[in-house]
Amino acid sequence: MNPFSSRPLAEIPDGGTTGVVMPHEAAWEHVTGQALYTDDLPYRSANVLHAWPLQVFAAHAHIDSIDTSKAEAMPGVVRVLTALDVPGLNDYGDIGDEILFPNEVLYHGQPVAWVLAESLEEARLATDAIAIAYTELPSIITAQEAIAAGQFQGPRATLQRGDADAALANAPHRISGGIDIQGQEHFYLETQASFATVDESGQVFIQSSTQAPSHTQEVAARVLGISSSQVTVQCLRMGGGFGGKETNANAFASVAAMGAVLTGRPVSLRLNRTQDLTMTGKRGGFHATWEAGLDDDGHILSYKAVLTADGGFSVDLSPAVVSRALCHVDNAYYLPNVHVIGQIARTNKTSNTAFRGFGAPSGMIVTEDLLGQAATKLGLGEEEIRRRNFYAPGQSTPYEQVVSQAERMVDIWDKLKKSSDYDARLLDVAAFNTAHQHVKRGLAITPVKFGVSFNKPFLNQAGALVLVYRDGSVLINHGGTEMGQGLHTKMLQVAATALGLPLRRVRLAPTRTDKVPNTSATSASTGSDLNGGAVKNACELILDRLAPVAAGMLGVHANDVRITRGVVNGLGTEKCTTWEELIETAYFQRVSLSATGYYRTEGLYFDSSTYKGNAFKYYARGAAVAEVEVDGYTGAYTTRQVDLLHDVGSSLSPLIDLGQVEGAFIQGVGWLTQEDLRWDTSDGPNRGKLLTQAASTYKLPSFSELPQVFNVDLYVHGETTDDGGSVYGSKAVGEPPLMLSIAVREALRAAAAAFGEPGHQVELPSPATPEAVYWALDKARRMVSDPALAAD
Amino acid sequence: MTEPVNQAETDVAATALTVNGNKMSVADVAPHTTTLQWLRGNGITGPKEGCAEGECGACAVMVSRPDGEGGTRWTSVNSCLVPAAMLAGQEIYTAEGLASADALHPVQQEMAMRGGSQCGYCTPGFVSSMAAEYYREDRVNCECGSGGCFSAPTTSDIISTARAVPSGNKLPWPLVLNDDAQRLEPWLPPRTERDAAAGADVVPATRYESTSPHEPEIGPNGFDLHALSGNLCRCTGYRPIRDAAFALGEVDPDDPIAQRRNQPAPASRPLRIETSGNTFVRPADLEETLSLLAGAPEAVLVAGSTDWGVELTIKHRRTPLTIAIDQLPELRQFHVAGDHIEIGAALTLSEVERLLGGSVPVLAQALPLFASRLIRNAATIGGNLGTGSPIGDMAPALLALDADLVLSSPRGDRTVALADYFTGYRTSIRAADELIRAVRIPTPVAPMGQFYKVAKRKFDDISSVAVAIAATVTDGTVQHIRIGVGGAAAMTLRALDTEAAVIGKPWTAETFEAAAEVMQTVGTPMSDHRASAEYRSATLAQSIRRFYSEAAS
């Protein structure tokens, strides 16, 4: 009998606390400085050793020798870790291309040994005393160099539908172009950190700032040469992740664990900012070339592109990143004939990895660039050409998944145009530009359609462990990690809703692999979808067992038991009891009060050889209108107004979702405008060095990038709670709003174009820094006086 | 060694550092241990290390500083940059010290309720910076009422004065913290979907709207957002933090931290700390400082430590002798004489901002663009010149103002023109036994003054180029012009050829177009990660056109 666990995924019981506006569950701890992060733990422990890396500052080199004897004799030094010390497998990747202690350096700054000492200062000084000899080898730094050299890695993917070549040949209009989309540093405020201890039985306990505790556990066990059951990984919380701790944490956790095992002492490994920037993977850049055919109305008839991701020195997650890029070149647009190749360049840089959006932003940028240029060529409005290409209901993506809720994109678009007063402001902007010589404004609107599910179907599963104690209090564990996105807040709300309890009866414990095993990384925006499903399931399994107990107490059928806000009622009876009495009764009747819950996303399959399948459970959507003002003297710009409308389904926690939408948007704006990763690509002695390796040279958005007027709406459809989404009708929110920031880029393009004559397309590099915008507007400005340039 | 230092060795009170009301000791601290390292080592882990170079503010703490009127000003600084020994004798607060056992501080309450924290890592630093601004005694409610004084700034406003961002967002829902078990009182608003009128476009509970815009960076409560310009958040996008700041009320007069403002700030006493061969000295006066320096010319003089702190944490520099000069009375004078203004070298840039008010237009524009409030609260005007940065925004501004420097040594004082001071990349004519005692700005200053900064980010960025221009125009003729330039060469310099192209010429677009062509060739700009040489040259030239265009309009 399963009166509770048979409830539909989207059905919210009466009195449920999902949808309640509440602050982050740890807000109190955050603001008082009491919230603990991994690197706060060593200060609360005794006999801690500190780790410092020996980085080799060559882009590509063979290590001839390492002599640690002098370093080992230095004050405070307890051990120097090298390849000889690895008890198990000297690799922290999954396919053998990420050597933990390498004898071949594959990027500038790669660590090859680690010193463990009583203090960080002593460890650092001893690192300087390690004698290392190496021979530099030829290196490839940029994706273009890799393409020229034919240096690729991982699979080459092709997304294909119809006959793109024939459609291109027959199209009334053909355009082509190319763009280099730069990567992005995660710049989580908390750098990579691990703290490892080992107990009397040899059980290794790693506290790590990781988005993927199970993966970290698996890698550390492999490196240590022991079973997963001998390693426990816990993540208290992260000071930001954004994808940068999906796999990046594994190497450092493994080194800390090795140190703990080999010395028997606690080992703290925390990267400083420079180390983090020079040693960890980022959002990889993309090099894209494209060709498109359109009809007179602006419909895309043919779409051909080659996307080359800069993977860095190893494969890591790049195949999945490219897969998501290919599955998002369509964004919100129907592409009847498609041929897109995705490939991964191998370069001598840190290994690029997951970052909010995971390839989708780069795929979308290519298409938005294409539409921006097509609009000019065909003399259509940028808003009009986008709208005309939207999916119609029933149409399918290039990977042949029917686009659910296609009509919703149009609805969002129209509502946003109305609420942002788009049409009138377009006229205002034109009038302003006519009246001003040295400043120009630009207005743009762009859509986002983002597929939700891991591209690899097997990852779409999650577990939870829910414990009810005799006093009626509830402790929940789930496999997801908290990095600021509010997952734990939502899970508390889900558990309280599923159990019918007030929020204060439910507590949540930090994520640990000995509570919930084999979990997927908290990524792909799926954290609350998957873990919420599992938490709900665990709670309902307990209620299934409690129902007969309550039925007996109330004299009703078990199917008629209802629990709301801690009160247990039965249909058709005045009798009621409390949750606490029910639990006590159940205990004496010897009913199990704990359960593991499980969730798998149904209906997913994907054939990566043909690139066809039902890749996503549903689509998240939104749209953005941005207005910017650009200074003609410098290219500097201000975001005057931004209006966002985003669909999160039935929000589990509106304040949390609002924060995700706004935060992702600003992070996207940073990526597209000012965050500027630069490497030394010269043939000089610093070839391959990351030049922007500090907060002083890599500039994140600050208060000055907050739009002057910032209107954010969560889309509400006013229908049922079953919204085609996930647990309790909610939709994923972590990544999709990042791509709303493309509107700012398109607005900058429009403003730069306004410095010249109408009808000339403006090419805008990414990121559109003030300098990039200056050259774009300067070119537009010069075209007015120099027709030769215009013909260019 | 002079007398006061020896006395200081036995002075226990001199090595006391009061943290959140608890007296602690820095008697054993190494001169290169930063305040952040020291706090965290003592279990006060609220302040975080985000960058260790004063760029992110996650380490910010409130320090008691003299307010210039006999009381104390709570001042937020980057604890990652300041050696703990520098704060001996002082009082500091971290986020941990602001809340009582059962109630949040108003700043914490607003931050928590409004979604001002997501991952929470930057939050203690934001709380510190926000609290310091909350306690600023001259923070007063705007008198205009809601909305009346707002006008959207143009880009040119922002370039020249770094203004942006209006205020006034209101949460459309009430939020309650504080629950017996979890401090989260579930307040139940109507579920949005259920109460949505059928077909309604937007349900009020999810509408988040920017309304009643106000002065862009000044809240209706007088809160100046620049107080947070040195704090970075990677999660929120800042809007909720701004709303929290602008929602703060007036300070409770019974608040002990507020009451502390009425007492004098603690005076740091002369001090000497020796640990493992390294020495930290806080001399009693200038004479002792000069004599120490004469005996050890390799000693590091530290005032705000915003540059030295980076040397310590990023470049791992260590030095046998650190001499603290931030509180030397001789270096903290400010006076207006008949023909000049003298600014003590150890006055912080925030203090200089307040003391000058708007009296020197070029500086009034340059100072708010200089780094962040967190940095300006520590960095000194003398220190910025002393490090000899080829960009350093103070030097171009002071070059345009024809400023002089007063250098002190055991041989006495000498006055040199700033234009003659720098000799190359981070080199100058200052002798090893000299220090910068004061900056002198001749008065009256030129009536026209502009400061232009080109950078990737408006708040807290290093200039690609910085141009300061001061000019006097009489009867349509340019009588006087000085152009200070940063970012164009290995040192800051005056654009003498450009000046020559303008002086004595008529005030016309043609004059300045010709001058812009000259400015295009000033210096030897380089290409780096901040900007290309071509962009530097182009914007240098554009600054001349802009000066004419803006001054003419």
mmCIF file of C-alpha atoms in Angstrom, chain A residues 12-13 16-25 27-33 35-37 39-40 43-44 52 121 124 184-187 189-190 237-240 242 270 272-274 355 415 418-419 438-439 483-484 492 503-504 506 565 629-634 636-638 640 649-651 655 658-660 662-663 666-667 674-676 678 691-692 694-697 699-714 716 769-771 774-775 781, chain B residues 32 40-41 43 45-46 48-51 53 55-56 58 95-96 99 101-104 108 111-115 117-124 126-127 152-155 158-159 164-166 171 173 175 177 179-184 186-189 191 193-194 196 200-203 206-210 225 228 232-242 314 316 318 454-462 528-532 534-535 538-539 542 545-546 549:
data_model
loop_
_atom_site.group_PDB
_atom_site.id
_atom_site.type_symbol
_atom_site.label_atom_id
_atom_site.label_comp_id
_atom_site.label_asym_id
_atom_site.label_seq_id
_atom_site.Cartn_x
_atom_site.Cartn_y
_atom_site.Cartn_z
ATOM 1 C CA ILE A 12 1.618 19.981 -3.964
ATOM 2 C CA PRO A 13 -0.234 18.797 -0.842
ATOM 3 C CA GLY A 16 2.900 22.668 1.493
ATOM 4 C CA THR A 17 5.783 24.993 2.102
ATOM 5 C CA THR A 18 7.193 24.976 -1.386
ATOM 6 C CA GLY A 19 6.634 28.369 -2.921
ATOM 7 C CA VAL A 20 7.134 30.019 0.453
ATOM 8 C CA VAL A 21 9.367 33.041 0.291
ATOM 9 C CA MET A 22 12.167 32.402 2.705
ATOM 10 C CA PRO A 23 15.771 33.457 2.990
ATOM 11 C CA HIS A 24 18.632 31.050 2.501
ATOM 12 C CA GLU A 25 18.530 28.367 5.209
ATOM 13 C CA ALA A 27 21.525 33.130 5.977
ATOM 14 C CA TRP A 28 21.973 33.627 9.723
ATOM 15 C CA GLU A 29 25.265 31.762 9.681
ATOM 16 C CA HIS A 30 26.414 33.630 6.572
ATOM 17 C CA VAL A 31 25.848 37.112 7.900
ATOM 18 C CA THR A 32 27.353 36.404 11.317
ATOM 19 C CA GLY A 33 30.473 34.793 9.890
ATOM 20 C CA ALA A 35 29.061 29.477 8.506
ATOM 21 C CA LEU A 36 31.934 27.045 8.165
ATOM 22 C CA TYR A 37 33.744 26.378 4.920
ATOM 23 C CA ASP A 39 39.277 25.959 5.016
ATOM 24 C CA ASP A 40 37.800 27.047 8.360
ATOM 25 C CA TYR A 43 41.855 26.166 12.481
ATOM 26 C CA ARG A 44 39.666 23.967 14.655
ATOM 27 C CA TRP A 52 52.080 23.782 -1.012
ATOM 28 C CA GLU A 121 55.145 29.395 5.159
ATOM 29 C CA ARG A 124 56.286 27.325 0.579
ATOM 30 C CA GLN A 184 35.587 32.553 -18.284
ATOM 31 C CA GLU A 185 37.176 32.020 -14.910
ATOM 32 C CA HIS A 186 34.759 30.750 -12.274
ATOM 33 C CA PHE A 187 36.192 32.970 -9.584
ATOM 34 C CA LEU A 189 35.146 33.494 -3.839
ATOM 35 C CA GLU A 190 36.278 30.380 -1.963
ATOM 36 C CA ARG A 237 29.071 23.998 1.792
ATOM 37 C CA MET A 238 30.982 25.774 -0.921
ATOM 38 C CA GLY A 239 31.832 29.420 -1.260
ATOM 39 C CA GLY A 240 30.633 29.281 -4.831
ATOM 40 C CA PHE A 242 29.550 27.476 -10.793
ATOM 41 C CA ARG A 270 43.863 25.230 0.087
ATOM 42 C CA ASN A 272 45.581 30.690 -2.895
ATOM 43 C CA ARG A 273 43.975 32.751 -5.628
ATOM 44 C CA THR A 274 46.996 32.747 -7.901
ATOM 45 C CA PHE A 355 30.869 26.369 -16.039
ATOM 46 C CA LYS A 415 4.765 39.777 -22.198
ATOM 47 C CA LYS A 418 4.929 44.777 -23.203
ATOM 48 C CA SER A 419 6.231 45.070 -19.644
ATOM 49 C CA HIS A 438 29.389 61.337 -28.525
ATOM 50 C CA VAL A 439 27.091 58.914 -26.744
ATOM 51 C CA MET A 483 27.213 26.237 -3.229
ATOM 52 C CA GLY A 484 25.000 29.217 -2.591
ATOM 53 C CA LEU A 492 13.966 21.664 3.391
ATOM 54 C CA LEU A 503 9.683 23.884 8.286
ATOM 55 C CA ARG A 504 11.191 24.028 11.741
ATOM 56 C CA VAL A 506 13.062 19.497 9.469
ATOM 57 C CA ARG A 565 1.440 21.447 9.243
ATOM 58 C CA GLU A 629 24.680 53.630 -23.371
ATOM 59 C CA VAL A 630 28.105 53.753 -24.976
ATOM 60 C CA ASP A 631 30.641 56.546 -24.708
ATOM 61 C CA GLY A 632 32.235 57.374 -28.038
ATOM 62 C CA TYR A 633 35.451 58.663 -26.480
ATOM 63 C CA THR A 634 36.421 55.421 -24.771
ATOM 64 C CA ALA A 636 32.943 52.571 -21.943
ATOM 65 C CA TYR A 637 29.331 51.729 -21.368
ATOM 66 C CA THR A 638 26.550 51.726 -18.835
ATOM 67 C CA ARG A 640 20.716 51.645 -18.242
ATOM 68 C CA GLY A 649 7.665 26.740 -13.275
ATOM 69 C CA SER A 650 6.038 26.715 -9.856
ATOM 70 C CA SER A 651 8.878 28.171 -7.868
ATOM 71 C CA LEU A 655 13.546 34.503 -3.214
ATOM 72 C CA LEU A 658 15.059 35.432 -7.998
ATOM 73 C CA GLY A 659 18.630 35.358 -6.720
ATOM 74 C CA GLN A 660 19.552 32.685 -9.236
ATOM 75 C CA GLU A 662 19.733 37.879 -11.207
ATOM 76 C CA GLY A 663 23.043 36.343 -10.236
ATOM 77 C CA ILE A 666 25.146 39.384 -14.017
ATOM 78 C CA GLN A 667 27.650 36.533 -14.237
ATOM 79 C CA GLN A 674 34.636 42.494 -19.037
ATOM 80 C CA GLU A 675 36.025 39.180 -17.859
ATOM 81 C CA ASP A 676 39.032 38.882 -20.080
ATOM 82 C CA ARG A 678 44.612 36.495 -21.430
ATOM 83 C CA LEU A 691 48.473 36.890 -17.660
ATOM 84 C CA THR A 692 45.261 37.635 -15.799
ATOM 85 C CA ALA A 694 44.757 37.842 -9.990
ATOM 86 C CA ALA A 695 41.654 39.738 -8.954
ATOM 87 C CA SER A 696 43.523 42.908 -9.860
ATOM 88 C CA THR A 697 43.833 41.886 -13.496
ATOM 89 C CA LYS A 699 37.820 41.932 -13.264
ATOM 90 C CA LEU A 700 34.545 40.453 -12.100
ATOM 91 C CA PRO A 701 31.379 42.500 -12.228
ATOM 92 C CA SER A 702 31.150 44.821 -9.255
ATOM 93 C CA PHE A 703 28.428 47.164 -8.051
ATOM 94 C CA SER A 704 29.141 49.403 -11.036
ATOM 95 C CA GLU A 705 27.799 46.744 -13.407
ATOM 96 C CA LEU A 706 24.396 46.526 -11.739
ATOM 97 C CA PRO A 707 21.841 47.867 -14.227
ATOM 98 C CA GLN A 708 20.474 51.228 -13.207
ATOM 99 C CA VAL A 709 16.946 49.886 -13.552
ATOM 100 C CA PHE A 710 16.604 46.154 -13.080
ATOM 101 C CA ASN A 711 13.170 44.573 -13.403
ATOM 102 C CA VAL A 712 12.980 40.841 -12.905
ATOM 103 C CA ASP A 713 9.847 38.739 -13.211
ATOM 104 C CA LEU A 714 9.321 35.066 -12.684
ATOM 105 C CA VAL A 716 3.618 32.734 -14.208
ATOM 106 C CA THR A 769 35.317 45.128 -23.285
ATOM 107 C CA PRO A 770 35.309 48.922 -23.496
ATOM 108 C CA GLU A 771 38.296 48.599 -25.821
ATOM 109 C CA TYR A 774 35.612 51.334 -28.892
ATOM 110 C CA TRP A 775 37.150 49.713 -31.962
ATOM 111 C CA ARG A 781 32.235 55.996 -37.202
ATOM 112 C CA HIS B 32 54.753 39.764 7.863
ATOM 113 C CA ARG B 40 41.887 33.181 11.397
ATOM 114 C CA GLY B 41 44.771 31.617 13.290
ATOM 115 C CA GLY B 43 39.770 31.017 15.417
ATOM 116 C CA THR B 45 37.258 32.640 10.740
ATOM 117 C CA GLY B 46 34.432 34.938 9.676
ATOM 118 C CA LYS B 48 37.779 35.127 4.515
ATOM 119 C CA GLU B 49 40.657 35.191 2.084
ATOM 120 C CA GLY B 50 39.256 35.661 -1.392
ATOM 121 C CA CYS B 51 42.208 37.197 -3.190
ATOM 122 C CA GLU B 53 45.419 41.524 -2.483
ATOM 123 C CA GLU B 55 40.502 43.387 -4.456
ATOM 124 C CA CYS B 56 37.547 41.382 -3.175
ATOM 125 C CA ALA B 58 35.939 39.136 1.759
ATOM 126 C CA ALA B 95 31.011 40.026 11.435
ATOM 127 C CA GLU B 96 31.081 37.676 14.437
ATOM 128 C CA ALA B 99 25.384 40.097 16.327
ATOM 129 C CA ALA B 101 23.490 36.021 21.063
ATOM 130 C CA ASP B 102 19.875 36.164 19.987
ATOM 131 C CA ALA B 103 19.596 38.981 17.491
ATOM 132 C CA LEU B 104 21.220 39.994 14.293
ATOM 133 C CA GLN B 108 22.995 41.437 9.105
ATOM 134 C CA MET B 111 21.405 41.170 4.294
ATOM 135 C CA ALA B 112 19.870 37.892 5.449
ATOM 136 C CA MET B 113 16.258 38.757 4.786
ATOM 137 C CA ARG B 114 16.726 40.153 1.332
ATOM 138 C CA GLY B 115 18.763 37.349 -0.135
ATOM 139 C CA SER B 117 23.911 36.111 0.818
ATOM 140 C CA GLN B 118 23.973 33.090 -1.432
ATOM 141 C CA CYS B 119 27.152 31.125 -0.892
ATOM 142 C CA GLY B 120 27.913 33.378 2.071
ATOM 143 C CA TYR B 121 31.666 33.521 1.579
ATOM 144 C CA CYS B 122 31.872 37.219 0.743
ATOM 145 C CA THR B 123 29.123 38.059 3.210
ATOM 146 C CA PRO B 124 31.122 38.770 6.398
ATOM 147 C CA PHE B 126 30.125 42.940 2.977
ATOM 148 C CA VAL B 127 28.639 43.088 6.458
ATOM 149 C CA ALA B 152 19.630 58.778 -14.822
ATOM 150 C CA PRO B 153 23.306 59.546 -15.201
ATOM 151 C CA THR B 154 24.770 59.715 -18.661
ATOM 152 C CA THR B 155 27.848 57.749 -19.524
ATOM 153 C CA ILE B 158 29.966 57.954 -15.028
ATOM 154 C CA ILE B 159 33.329 58.279 -16.687
ATOM 155 C CA ALA B 164 25.665 54.634 -11.443
ATOM 156 C CA VAL B 165 22.801 52.672 -9.970
ATOM 157 C CA PRO B 166 19.623 54.148 -8.565
ATOM 158 C CA LEU B 171 10.666 43.752 -1.422
ATOM 159 C CA TRP B 173 6.810 40.467 0.430
ATOM 160 C CA LEU B 175 10.185 38.242 5.394
ATOM 161 C CA LEU B 177 13.780 35.534 10.374
ATOM 162 C CA ASP B 179 12.444 30.829 14.736
ATOM 163 C CA ASP B 180 12.916 28.909 17.945
ATOM 164 C CA ALA B 181 14.536 25.928 16.303
ATOM 165 C CA GLN B 182 15.941 27.169 13.061
ATOM 166 C CA ARG B 183 15.547 30.900 13.143
ATOM 167 C CA LEU B 184 13.368 30.567 10.090
ATOM 168 C CA PRO B 186 7.824 30.075 7.896
ATOM 169 C CA TRP B 187 5.761 32.965 6.796
ATOM 170 C CA LEU B 188 3.211 31.789 4.357
ATOM 171 C CA PRO B 189 2.237 34.105 1.578
ATOM 172 C CA ARG B 191 0.903 30.444 -3.186
ATOM 173 C CA GLU B 193 -0.157 29.932 -8.790
ATOM 174 C CA ARG B 194 -3.227 29.290 -6.717
ATOM 175 C CA ALA B 196 -3.182 34.017 -9.577
ATOM 176 C CA ALA B 200 -3.108 37.360 -15.164
ATOM 177 C CA ASP B 201 0.122 38.351 -16.793
ATOM 178 C CA VAL B 202 2.152 38.711 -13.669
ATOM 179 C CA VAL B 203 1.430 37.725 -10.131
ATOM 180 C CA THR B 206 6.871 37.237 -8.019
ATOM 181 C CA ARG B 207 7.113 40.660 -9.533
ATOM 182 C CA TYR B 208 10.387 42.181 -8.590
ATOM 183 C CA GLU B 209 10.450 45.741 -9.651
ATOM 184 C CA SER B 210 12.883 48.559 -9.502
ATOM 185 C CA LEU B 225 27.194 52.591 -2.324
ATOM 186 C CA LEU B 228 30.869 48.649 -0.995
ATOM 187 C CA LEU B 232 32.956 41.522 -4.710
ATOM 188 C CA CYS B 233 30.118 39.031 -4.814
ATOM 189 C CA ARG B 234 30.054 36.290 -7.448
ATOM 190 C CA CYS B 235 26.571 34.974 -6.658
ATOM 191 C CA THR B 236 23.914 37.598 -6.166
ATOM 192 C CA GLY B 237 24.433 40.142 -8.904
ATOM 193 C CA TYR B 238 24.430 42.781 -6.108
ATOM 194 C CA ARG B 239 20.814 43.943 -6.335
ATOM 195 C CA PRO B 240 19.748 42.421 -3.000
ATOM 196 C CA ILE B 241 22.876 43.766 -1.338
ATOM 197 C CA ARG B 242 22.100 47.234 -2.608
ATOM 198 C CA ILE B 314 51.325 37.547 -3.487
ATOM 199 C CA HIS B 316 55.986 36.581 -0.533
ATOM 200 C CA ARG B 318 59.893 39.413 3.717
ATOM 201 C CA VAL B 454 39.878 54.526 -18.753
ATOM 202 C CA ALA B 455 39.472 51.048 -17.303
ATOM 203 C CA LYS B 456 37.605 47.804 -17.873
ATOM 204 C CA ARG B 457 35.494 48.317 -14.785
ATOM 205 C CA LYS B 458 34.129 51.561 -13.376
ATOM 206 C CA PHE B 459 34.555 50.685 -9.692
ATOM 207 C CA ASP B 460 37.900 49.554 -8.366
ATOM 208 C CA ASP B 461 40.037 48.966 -11.417
ATOM 209 C CA ILE B 462 43.549 49.939 -12.376
ATOM 210 C CA ASP B 528 49.155 44.279 -22.025
ATOM 211 C CA HIS B 529 46.179 42.459 -20.575
ATOM 212 C CA ARG B 530 44.518 45.750 -19.665
ATOM 213 C CA ALA B 531 44.655 47.431 -23.042
ATOM 214 C CA SER B 532 46.491 47.569 -26.324
ATOM 215 C CA GLU B 534 46.741 51.524 -29.826
ATOM 216 C CA TYR B 535 43.762 51.852 -27.505
ATOM 217 C CA ALA B 538 43.531 56.563 -28.992
ATOM 218 C CA THR B 539 41.921 57.272 -25.648
ATOM 219 C CA GLN B 542 40.190 61.379 -27.112
ATOM 220 C CA ARG B 545 38.768 66.226 -27.465
ATOM 221 C CA ARG B 546 36.504 65.336 -24.600
ATOM 222 C CA SER B 549 33.795 69.244 -25.707
#
